[in-house]
């Protein structure tokens, strides 16, 4: 009997060869989607331990955030880029869920504990329809569960798809993101500390616009957390 079950389990493994979404090596039976080695190799920023970190500085003089942090360094052709690609373009939602949970685990005892509600940066309706899902939903939901906070993806609406910003000047960028978001269900955030979640932060202009919309609601505080940010090295 033991041999049969061994055969079956080996066979099922052959029939469904699951490989790590980070390094493409075959997963062990107790590993799911991302292997233990990749999880241990994730380049953590540790920014959540330092309120004056590089991500927080992106928003200085622009918008009064309570805290800002990112979980991982995004390096060209690196592990994090590979995982983010799997999440965003290959529909591997479990990557968002796993990394969101791991991020929540390290945030548990830190500055983010007085957050009330976790809110993902929304996609524009057209883009959501095209992609079929918002990658930030999975990150935010898993992080909220790990922090034991409520989660709400209906608070903010994105009014336009964001145009490419790379060749625009600072003023044009500002006009571009101005009134990009609207809070459609303010009752969920009045008097609350909102933790806004995005997958990657680069210039911070999209998060700034979204945080600005939320801060227009009475007695709100906003913190920001993203899965990844560019490595300063
Ligand atoms: Zn791996």
PDB file of C-alpha atoms in Angstrom, residues 17-107:
ATOM      1  CA  UNK A  17       4.685  19.596 -12.239  1.00  0.00           C
ATOM      2  CA  UNK A  18       4.503  22.696 -10.088  1.00  0.00           C
ATOM      3  CA  UNK A  19       7.474  24.964 -10.391  1.00  0.00           C
ATOM      4  CA  UNK A  20       8.442  27.935  -8.274  1.00  0.00           C
ATOM      5  CA  UNK A  21       7.148  31.195  -9.753  1.00  0.00           C
ATOM      6  CA  UNK A  22      10.389  32.884  -8.726  1.00  0.00           C
ATOM      7  CA  UNK A  23      13.209  30.521  -9.804  1.00  0.00           C
ATOM      8  CA  UNK A  24      11.315  27.856 -11.812  1.00  0.00           C
ATOM      9  CA  UNK A  25      12.784  24.989  -9.742  1.00  0.00           C
ATOM     10  CA  UNK A  26      10.421  22.140  -8.894  1.00  0.00           C
ATOM     11  CA  UNK A  27       8.535  22.770  -5.669  1.00  0.00           C
ATOM     12  CA  UNK A  28       8.682  20.381  -2.730  1.00  0.00           C
ATOM     13  CA  UNK A  29       5.405  18.897  -1.510  1.00  0.00           C
ATOM     14  CA  UNK A  30       5.198  21.384   1.354  1.00  0.00           C
ATOM     15  CA  UNK A  31       5.928  24.426  -0.808  1.00  0.00           C
ATOM     16  CA  UNK A  32       3.269  26.400  -2.666  1.00  0.00           C
ATOM     17  CA  UNK A  33       3.916  28.718  -5.616  1.00  0.00           C
ATOM     18  CA  UNK A  34       7.128  30.223  -4.214  1.00  0.00           C
ATOM     19  CA  UNK A  35       9.904  27.944  -2.903  1.00  0.00           C
ATOM     20  CA  UNK A  36      11.439  28.413   0.552  1.00  0.00           C
ATOM     21  CA  UNK A  37      14.767  29.444  -0.934  1.00  0.00           C
ATOM     22  CA  UNK A  38      13.167  32.280  -2.912  1.00  0.00           C
ATOM     23  CA  UNK A  39      11.198  33.401   0.165  1.00  0.00           C
ATOM     24  CA  UNK A  40      14.412  33.528   2.183  1.00  0.00           C
ATOM     25  CA  UNK A  41      16.228  35.404  -0.615  1.00  0.00           C
ATOM     26  CA  UNK A  42      13.662  38.217  -0.885  1.00  0.00           C
ATOM     27  CA  UNK A  43      15.590  41.518  -0.651  1.00  0.00           C
ATOM     28  CA  UNK A  44      13.757  43.169   2.245  1.00  0.00           C
ATOM     29  CA  UNK A  45      14.110  46.939   2.648  1.00  0.00           C
ATOM     30  CA  UNK A  46      13.528  46.976   6.447  1.00  0.00           C
ATOM     31  CA  UNK A  47      12.134  50.482   5.755  1.00  0.00           C
ATOM     32  CA  UNK A  48       9.232  49.859   8.164  1.00  0.00           C
ATOM     33  CA  UNK A  49      11.707  50.183  11.016  1.00  0.00           C
ATOM     34  CA  UNK A  50      12.714  53.695   9.888  1.00  0.00           C
ATOM     35  CA  UNK A  51       9.995  56.370   9.544  1.00  0.00           C
ATOM     36  CA  UNK A  52      12.404  58.620   7.559  1.00  0.00           C
ATOM     37  CA  UNK A  53      13.069  56.004   4.867  1.00  0.00           C
ATOM     38  CA  UNK A  54      13.544  56.577   1.105  1.00  0.00           C
ATOM     39  CA  UNK A  55       9.898  55.836   0.278  1.00  0.00           C
ATOM     40  CA  UNK A  56       8.604  58.252   2.946  1.00  0.00           C
ATOM     41  CA  UNK A  57      10.926  60.921   1.540  1.00  0.00           C
ATOM     42  CA  UNK A  58       9.200  60.701  -1.874  1.00  0.00           C
ATOM     43  CA  UNK A  59       6.170  62.323  -0.258  1.00  0.00           C
ATOM     44  CA  UNK A  60       7.860  64.936   1.904  1.00  0.00           C
ATOM     45  CA  UNK A  61       6.635  68.454   1.151  1.00  0.00           C
ATOM     46  CA  UNK A  62       3.851  67.020  -1.018  1.00  0.00           C
ATOM     47  CA  UNK A  63       1.361  65.238   1.202  1.00  0.00           C
ATOM     48  CA  UNK A  64       1.220  64.552   4.953  1.00  0.00           C
ATOM     49  CA  UNK A  65       1.419  60.758   5.189  1.00  0.00           C
ATOM     50  CA  UNK A  66       1.567  59.137   8.622  1.00  0.00           C
ATOM     51  CA  UNK A  67       3.994  56.364   7.547  1.00  0.00           C
ATOM     52  CA  UNK A  68       5.261  55.049   4.237  1.00  0.00           C
ATOM     53  CA  UNK A  69       7.175  51.876   3.502  1.00  0.00           C
ATOM     54  CA  UNK A  70       7.937  49.216   0.930  1.00  0.00           C
ATOM     55  CA  UNK A  71       8.621  45.552   1.575  1.00  0.00           C
ATOM     56  CA  UNK A  72      11.179  44.621  -1.118  1.00  0.00           C
ATOM     57  CA  UNK A  73      13.798  46.122  -3.395  1.00  0.00           C
ATOM     58  CA  UNK A  74      12.953  45.899  -7.062  1.00  0.00           C
ATOM     59  CA  UNK A  75      16.118  45.129  -9.043  1.00  0.00           C
ATOM     60  CA  UNK A  76      16.128  44.806 -12.840  1.00  0.00           C
ATOM     61  CA  UNK A  77      16.005  41.120 -13.843  1.00  0.00           C
ATOM     62  CA  UNK A  78      15.949  40.155 -10.163  1.00  0.00           C
ATOM     63  CA  UNK A  79      13.658  37.845  -8.172  1.00  0.00           C
ATOM     64  CA  UNK A  80      11.182  40.581  -7.235  1.00  0.00           C
ATOM     65  CA  UNK A  81      10.797  41.722 -10.844  1.00  0.00           C
ATOM     66  CA  UNK A  82      10.131  38.102 -11.843  1.00  0.00           C
ATOM     67  CA  UNK A  83       7.494  37.658  -9.119  1.00  0.00           C
ATOM     68  CA  UNK A  84       5.799  40.983  -9.915  1.00  0.00           C
ATOM     69  CA  UNK A  85       5.663  39.997 -13.580  1.00  0.00           C
ATOM     70  CA  UNK A  86       4.006  36.687 -12.658  1.00  0.00           C
ATOM     71  CA  UNK A  87       1.432  38.579 -10.595  1.00  0.00           C
ATOM     72  CA  UNK A  88       0.661  41.364 -13.008  1.00  0.00           C
ATOM     73  CA  UNK A  89       0.939  39.812 -16.456  1.00  0.00           C
ATOM     74  CA  UNK A  90       0.620  36.038 -15.940  1.00  0.00           C
ATOM     75  CA  UNK A  91      -2.378  36.240 -13.613  1.00  0.00           C
ATOM     76  CA  UNK A  92      -0.577  34.516 -10.703  1.00  0.00           C
ATOM     77  CA  UNK A  93      -2.713  36.127  -8.003  1.00  0.00           C
ATOM     78  CA  UNK A  94      -1.227  33.821  -5.372  1.00  0.00           C
ATOM     79  CA  UNK A  95       2.029  35.797  -5.644  1.00  0.00           C
ATOM     80  CA  UNK A  96       0.174  38.883  -4.372  1.00  0.00           C
ATOM     81  CA  UNK A  97      -1.452  36.860  -1.605  1.00  0.00           C
ATOM     82  CA  UNK A  98       1.827  35.242  -0.461  1.00  0.00           C
ATOM     83  CA  UNK A  99       3.908  38.435  -0.543  1.00  0.00           C
ATOM     84  CA  UNK A 100       1.071  40.425   1.073  1.00  0.00           C
ATOM     85  CA  UNK A 101       0.964  37.895   3.916  1.00  0.00           C
ATOM     86  CA  UNK A 102       4.754  37.959   4.377  1.00  0.00           C
ATOM     87  CA  UNK A 103       4.718  41.772   4.395  1.00  0.00           C
ATOM     88  CA  UNK A 104       1.897  41.776   6.959  1.00  0.00           C
ATOM     89  CA  UNK A 105       3.956  39.467   9.158  1.00  0.00           C
ATOM     90  CA  UNK A 106       6.885  41.911   9.386  1.00  0.00           C
ATOM     91  CA  UNK A 107       4.586  44.928   9.869  1.00  0.00           C
TER      92      UNK A 107
END
